[in-house]
Amino acid sequence: DGFVRFEFMSSQRAMTVVRVPRSFTGSILVETGVGDVEAAGFAGLSSVSLASSSGGVHATRNDAQDVSLSSSVGNIHAADVQAARVSATLESGSITMADVTATETLTSRTSIGDQDLRQVSAPILDVRTSSGAVHAADVAGDDLVFETSVGDIEATVVAQALEQGFAGIHAVFKASRAV
């Protein structure tokens, strides 16, 4: 069974765990003002949406049509996630993704903070930060955007289109300094 864990920040640490039956195929929406949110072990859902105004957001071993992760201040971590569409939005903090596959689009945005992507793939992969570094290893896609206004970009790309015998891949790298 999948679960959602809420961890509330206060003078006393409190945690709430909600278990969801494997047969559930609807949507999961979790929002907190202050505290961490974690969702793990979901399969076949319509959507998973996790948000925190101040705290970490963690998605692990999730399979859904749409996965949306957001926080104003904190970190976002996604691992072993499969979806048609994946989005991560963060004002201040870092985004890490590992073994994430989107069959349509993956967007990742930070205002201030680094992004670290490992073994991430999507036909349309759009990664942007205003101030921070972008590190991408073994990423794959047909239309790739890596952008930072202040920071470095370092990327190793596996071209899905070339592996499938198609002629083109579109990649845009914009940075103050690209490695």
PDB file of C-alpha atoms in Angstrom:
ATOM      1  CA  ASP A   1       0.000   0.000   0.000  1.00  0.00           C
ATOM      2  CA  GLY A   2       1.078   3.583  -0.612  1.00  0.00           C
ATOM      3  CA  PHE A   3       1.329   6.109   2.166  1.00  0.00           C
ATOM      4  CA  VAL A   4       1.457   9.822   2.739  1.00  0.00           C
ATOM      5  CA  ARG A   5       3.472  11.119   5.685  1.00  0.00           C
ATOM      6  CA  PHE A   6       3.017  14.595   7.136  1.00  0.00           C
ATOM      7  CA  GLU A   7       5.648  15.953   9.474  1.00  0.00           C
ATOM      8  CA  PHE A   8       4.687  19.156  11.245  1.00  0.00           C
ATOM      9  CA  MET A   9       7.287  21.581  12.543  1.00  0.00           C
ATOM     10  CA  SER A  10       6.583  22.930  16.002  1.00  0.00           C
ATOM     11  CA  SER A  11       8.033  22.824  19.487  1.00  0.00           C
ATOM     12  CA  GLN A  12       6.885  19.196  19.498  1.00  0.00           C
ATOM     13  CA  ARG A  13       7.550  17.075  16.442  1.00  0.00           C
ATOM     14  CA  ALA A  14       4.402  15.403  15.230  1.00  0.00           C
ATOM     15  CA  MET A  15       3.823  13.051  12.342  1.00  0.00           C
ATOM     16  CA  THR A  16       0.659  11.777  10.697  1.00  0.00           C
ATOM     17  CA  VAL A  17       0.674   8.778   8.364  1.00  0.00           C
ATOM     18  CA  VAL A  18      -2.230   8.107   6.024  1.00  0.00           C
ATOM     19  CA  ARG A  19      -2.349   4.726   4.301  1.00  0.00           C
ATOM     20  CA  VAL A  20      -4.167   4.344   0.993  1.00  0.00           C
ATOM     21  CA  PRO A  21      -5.400   0.988  -0.384  1.00  0.00           C
ATOM     22  CA  ARG A  22      -3.668  -0.336  -3.519  1.00  0.00           C
ATOM     23  CA  SER A  23      -7.036  -0.340  -5.300  1.00  0.00           C
ATOM     24  CA  PHE A  24      -7.313   3.480  -5.081  1.00  0.00           C
ATOM     25  CA  THR A  25      -6.808   5.117  -8.507  1.00  0.00           C
ATOM     26  CA  GLY A  26      -7.944   8.682  -7.818  1.00  0.00           C
ATOM     27  CA  SER A  27      -5.946  11.775  -6.899  1.00  0.00           C
ATOM     28  CA  ILE A  28      -3.827  12.533  -3.837  1.00  0.00           C
ATOM     29  CA  LEU A  29      -3.524  16.196  -2.786  1.00  0.00           C
ATOM     30  CA  VAL A  30      -1.483  17.127   0.296  1.00  0.00           C
ATOM     31  CA  GLU A  31      -0.787  20.726   1.349  1.00  0.00           C
ATOM     32  CA  THR A  32       0.925  21.993   4.508  1.00  0.00           C
ATOM     33  CA  GLY A  33       1.760  25.464   5.736  1.00  0.00           C
ATOM     34  CA  VAL A  34       4.825  24.427   7.723  1.00  0.00           C
ATOM     35  CA  GLY A  35       6.326  20.957   7.659  1.00  0.00           C
ATOM     36  CA  ASP A  36       7.540  18.184   5.390  1.00  0.00           C
ATOM     37  CA  VAL A  37       5.375  16.071   3.118  1.00  0.00           C
ATOM     38  CA  GLU A  38       6.302  12.621   1.824  1.00  0.00           C
ATOM     39  CA  ALA A  39       4.361  10.321  -0.497  1.00  0.00           C
ATOM     40  CA  ALA A  40       5.673   6.871  -1.370  1.00  0.00           C
ATOM     41  CA  GLY A  41       4.547   3.661  -3.001  1.00  0.00           C
ATOM     42  CA  PHE A  42       1.585   4.829  -5.082  1.00  0.00           C
ATOM     43  CA  ALA A  43       0.761   3.129  -8.398  1.00  0.00           C
ATOM     44  CA  GLY A  44      -1.848   3.835 -11.072  1.00  0.00           C
ATOM     45  CA  LEU A  45      -3.109   7.129  -9.664  1.00  0.00           C
ATOM     46  CA  SER A  46      -4.684   9.943 -11.609  1.00  0.00           C
ATOM     47  CA  SER A  47      -2.491  12.534  -9.862  1.00  0.00           C
ATOM     48  CA  VAL A  48      -0.201  13.149  -6.911  1.00  0.00           C
ATOM     49  CA  SER A  49       0.134  16.769  -5.771  1.00  0.00           C
ATOM     50  CA  LEU A  50       2.367  17.610  -2.805  1.00  0.00           C
ATOM     51  CA  ALA A  51       2.874  21.178  -1.548  1.00  0.00           C
ATOM     52  CA  SER A  52       4.413  22.901   1.463  1.00  0.00           C
ATOM     53  CA  SER A  53       4.806  26.611   2.105  1.00  0.00           C
ATOM     54  CA  SER A  54       7.814  25.961   4.342  1.00  0.00           C
ATOM     55  CA  GLY A  55       9.195  22.439   4.334  1.00  0.00           C
ATOM     56  CA  GLY A  56      10.505  19.595   2.253  1.00  0.00           C
ATOM     57  CA  VAL A  57       8.509  17.713  -0.357  1.00  0.00           C
ATOM     58  CA  HIS A  58       9.469  14.105  -1.114  1.00  0.00           C
ATOM     59  CA  ALA A  59       7.993  11.717  -3.693  1.00  0.00           C
ATOM     60  CA  THR A  60       9.381   8.179  -3.905  1.00  0.00           C
ATOM     61  CA  ARG A  61       8.184   5.146  -5.905  1.00  0.00           C
ATOM     62  CA  ASN A  62       5.136   6.884  -7.342  1.00  0.00           C
ATOM     63  CA  ASP A  63       3.328   6.157 -10.605  1.00  0.00           C
ATOM     64  CA  ALA A  64       0.593   8.584 -11.709  1.00  0.00           C
ATOM     65  CA  GLN A  65      -0.623  10.509 -14.730  1.00  0.00           C
ATOM     66  CA  ASP A  66       0.399  13.808 -13.129  1.00  0.00           C
ATOM     67  CA  VAL A  67       2.932  14.440 -10.357  1.00  0.00           C
ATOM     68  CA  SER A  68       3.176  17.992  -9.006  1.00  0.00           C
ATOM     69  CA  LEU A  69       5.671  18.962  -6.278  1.00  0.00           C
ATOM     70  CA  SER A  70       5.966  22.480  -4.861  1.00  0.00           C
ATOM     71  CA  SER A  71       7.346  24.424  -1.927  1.00  0.00           C
ATOM     72  CA  SER A  72       8.139  28.042  -1.197  1.00  0.00           C
ATOM     73  CA  VAL A  73      11.085  27.327   1.109  1.00  0.00           C
ATOM     74  CA  GLY A  74      12.579  23.860   1.471  1.00  0.00           C
ATOM     75  CA  ASN A  75      13.860  21.098  -0.751  1.00  0.00           C
ATOM     76  CA  ILE A  76      12.107  18.909  -3.285  1.00  0.00           C
ATOM     77  CA  HIS A  77      13.216  15.321  -3.813  1.00  0.00           C
ATOM     78  CA  ALA A  78      11.755  12.904  -6.364  1.00  0.00           C
ATOM     79  CA  ALA A  79      13.054   9.355  -6.859  1.00  0.00           C
ATOM     80  CA  ASP A  80      11.704   6.426  -8.849  1.00  0.00           C
ATOM     81  CA  VAL A  81       8.753   8.407 -10.217  1.00  0.00           C
ATOM     82  CA  GLN A  82       6.871   7.580 -13.428  1.00  0.00           C
ATOM     83  CA  ALA A  83       4.200   9.872 -14.848  1.00  0.00           C
ATOM     84  CA  ALA A  84       2.936  11.419 -18.050  1.00  0.00           C
ATOM     85  CA  ARG A  85       3.649  14.879 -16.636  1.00  0.00           C
ATOM     86  CA  VAL A  86       5.999  15.842 -13.781  1.00  0.00           C
ATOM     87  CA  SER A  87       6.413  19.367 -12.415  1.00  0.00           C
ATOM     88  CA  ALA A  88       8.551  20.680  -9.561  1.00  0.00           C
ATOM     89  CA  THR A  89       8.365  24.335  -8.476  1.00  0.00           C
ATOM     90  CA  LEU A  90      10.427  25.863  -5.680  1.00  0.00           C
ATOM     91  CA  GLU A  91      11.136  29.439  -4.623  1.00  0.00           C
ATOM     92  CA  SER A  92      14.195  28.826  -2.412  1.00  0.00           C
ATOM     93  CA  GLY A  93      15.973  25.498  -1.934  1.00  0.00           C
ATOM     94  CA  SER A  94      17.249  22.639  -4.045  1.00  0.00           C
ATOM     95  CA  ILE A  95      15.516  20.173  -6.334  1.00  0.00           C
ATOM     96  CA  THR A  96      16.908  16.668  -6.733  1.00  0.00           C
ATOM     97  CA  MET A  97      15.486  14.050  -9.069  1.00  0.00           C
ATOM     98  CA  ALA A  98      16.739  10.518  -9.670  1.00  0.00           C
ATOM     99  CA  ASP A  99      15.211   7.826 -11.861  1.00  0.00           C
ATOM    100  CA  VAL A 100      12.284  10.001 -12.946  1.00  0.00           C
ATOM    101  CA  THR A 101      10.491   9.282 -16.225  1.00  0.00           C
ATOM    102  CA  ALA A 102       7.798  11.455 -17.791  1.00  0.00           C
ATOM    103  CA  THR A 103       6.162  10.208 -20.992  1.00  0.00           C
ATOM    104  CA  GLU A 104       5.124  13.757 -22.009  1.00  0.00           C
ATOM    105  CA  THR A 105       6.748  16.661 -20.110  1.00  0.00           C
ATOM    106  CA  LEU A 106       8.968  17.322 -17.126  1.00  0.00           C
ATOM    107  CA  THR A 107       9.369  20.886 -15.862  1.00  0.00           C
ATOM    108  CA  SER A 108      11.532  21.928 -12.946  1.00  0.00           C
ATOM    109  CA  ARG A 109      11.794  25.522 -11.665  1.00  0.00           C
ATOM    110  CA  THR A 110      13.657  27.249  -8.834  1.00  0.00           C
ATOM    111  CA  SER A 111      14.043  30.947  -8.170  1.00  0.00           C
ATOM    112  CA  ILE A 112      17.042  30.501  -5.872  1.00  0.00           C
ATOM    113  CA  GLY A 113      18.641  27.088  -5.615  1.00  0.00           C
ATOM    114  CA  ASP A 114      20.441  24.291  -7.388  1.00  0.00           C
ATOM    115  CA  GLN A 115      18.930  21.483  -9.398  1.00  0.00           C
ATOM    116  CA  ASP A 116      20.455  18.011  -9.562  1.00  0.00           C
ATOM    117  CA  LEU A 117      18.940  15.549 -12.040  1.00  0.00           C
ATOM    118  CA  ARG A 118      20.197  11.980 -12.510  1.00  0.00           C
ATOM    119  CA  GLN A 119      18.705   9.464 -14.940  1.00  0.00           C
ATOM    120  CA  VAL A 120      15.763  11.677 -15.815  1.00  0.00           C
ATOM    121  CA  SER A 121      13.914  11.397 -19.124  1.00  0.00           C
ATOM    122  CA  ALA A 122      11.017  13.098 -20.888  1.00  0.00           C
ATOM    123  CA  PRO A 123      10.309  14.030 -24.505  1.00  0.00           C
ATOM    124  CA  ILE A 124      10.108  17.646 -23.300  1.00  0.00           C
ATOM    125  CA  LEU A 125      12.507  18.399 -20.432  1.00  0.00           C
ATOM    126  CA  ASP A 126      12.547  22.023 -19.218  1.00  0.00           C
ATOM    127  CA  VAL A 127      14.838  22.892 -16.273  1.00  0.00           C
ATOM    128  CA  ARG A 128      15.275  26.528 -15.200  1.00  0.00           C
ATOM    129  CA  THR A 129      16.601  28.477 -12.226  1.00  0.00           C
ATOM    130  CA  SER A 130      17.121  32.195 -11.771  1.00  0.00           C
ATOM    131  CA  SER A 131      20.059  31.807  -9.407  1.00  0.00           C
ATOM    132  CA  GLY A 132      21.702  28.441  -8.977  1.00  0.00           C
ATOM    133  CA  ALA A 133      23.480  25.615 -10.741  1.00  0.00           C
ATOM    134  CA  VAL A 134      21.952  22.913 -12.913  1.00  0.00           C
ATOM    135  CA  HIS A 135      23.650  19.503 -12.798  1.00  0.00           C
ATOM    136  CA  ALA A 136      22.145  16.870 -15.077  1.00  0.00           C
ATOM    137  CA  ALA A 137      23.632  13.398 -15.580  1.00  0.00           C
ATOM    138  CA  ASP A 138      22.275  10.815 -17.984  1.00  0.00           C
ATOM    139  CA  VAL A 139      19.196  12.827 -18.932  1.00  0.00           C
ATOM    140  CA  ALA A 140      17.241  11.991 -22.065  1.00  0.00           C
ATOM    141  CA  GLY A 141      14.720  13.820 -24.198  1.00  0.00           C
ATOM    142  CA  ASP A 142      13.935  15.240 -27.598  1.00  0.00           C
ATOM    143  CA  ASP A 143      13.435  18.876 -26.565  1.00  0.00           C
ATOM    144  CA  LEU A 144      15.797  19.899 -23.743  1.00  0.00           C
ATOM    145  CA  VAL A 145      16.072  23.285 -22.012  1.00  0.00           C
ATOM    146  CA  PHE A 146      18.585  23.965 -19.224  1.00  0.00           C
ATOM    147  CA  GLU A 147      18.662  27.594 -18.121  1.00  0.00           C
ATOM    148  CA  THR A 148      20.143  29.653 -15.297  1.00  0.00           C
ATOM    149  CA  SER A 149      20.662  33.401 -15.051  1.00  0.00           C
ATOM    150  CA  VAL A 150      23.389  33.116 -12.403  1.00  0.00           C
ATOM    151  CA  GLY A 151      25.156  29.768 -12.070  1.00  0.00           C
ATOM    152  CA  ASP A 152      26.670  26.855 -13.948  1.00  0.00           C
ATOM    153  CA  ILE A 153      25.130  24.214 -16.168  1.00  0.00           C
ATOM    154  CA  GLU A 154      26.711  20.789 -16.397  1.00  0.00           C
ATOM    155  CA  ALA A 155      24.865  18.118 -18.384  1.00  0.00           C
ATOM    156  CA  THR A 156      25.428  14.712 -19.929  1.00  0.00           C
ATOM    157  CA  VAL A 157      22.628  13.921 -22.331  1.00  0.00           C
ATOM    158  CA  VAL A 158      21.418  10.657 -23.846  1.00  0.00           C
ATOM    159  CA  ALA A 159      19.420  11.504 -26.973  1.00  0.00           C
ATOM    160  CA  GLN A 160      16.265   9.381 -27.125  1.00  0.00           C
ATOM    161  CA  ALA A 161      15.533  10.524 -30.665  1.00  0.00           C
ATOM    162  CA  LEU A 162      18.960   9.414 -31.881  1.00  0.00           C
ATOM    163  CA  GLU A 163      18.627   6.055 -30.134  1.00  0.00           C
ATOM    164  CA  GLN A 164      15.338   5.531 -31.964  1.00  0.00           C
ATOM    165  CA  GLY A 165      16.857   6.424 -35.321  1.00  0.00           C
ATOM    166  CA  PHE A 166      15.343   9.903 -35.709  1.00  0.00           C
ATOM    167  CA  ALA A 167      17.455  12.753 -37.000  1.00  0.00           C
ATOM    168  CA  GLY A 168      17.092  15.508 -34.446  1.00  0.00           C
ATOM    169  CA  ILE A 169      17.328  16.619 -30.896  1.00  0.00           C
ATOM    170  CA  HIS A 170      16.751  20.187 -29.815  1.00  0.00           C
ATOM    171  CA  ALA A 171      18.760  21.424 -26.834  1.00  0.00           C
ATOM    172  CA  VAL A 172      19.074  24.917 -25.385  1.00  0.00           C
ATOM    173  CA  PHE A 173      21.686  25.770 -22.746  1.00  0.00           C
ATOM    174  CA  LYS A 174      21.648  29.296 -21.298  1.00  0.00           C
ATOM    175  CA  ALA A 175      23.949  30.177 -18.435  1.00  0.00           C
ATOM    176  CA  SER A 176      26.339  32.719 -17.137  1.00  0.00           C
ATOM    177  CA  ARG A 177      28.886  29.931 -17.470  1.00  0.00           C
ATOM    178  CA  ALA A 178      28.291  26.507 -19.022  1.00  0.00           C
ATOM    179  CA  VAL A 179      30.565  23.565 -18.254  1.00  0.00           C
TER     180      VAL A 179
END
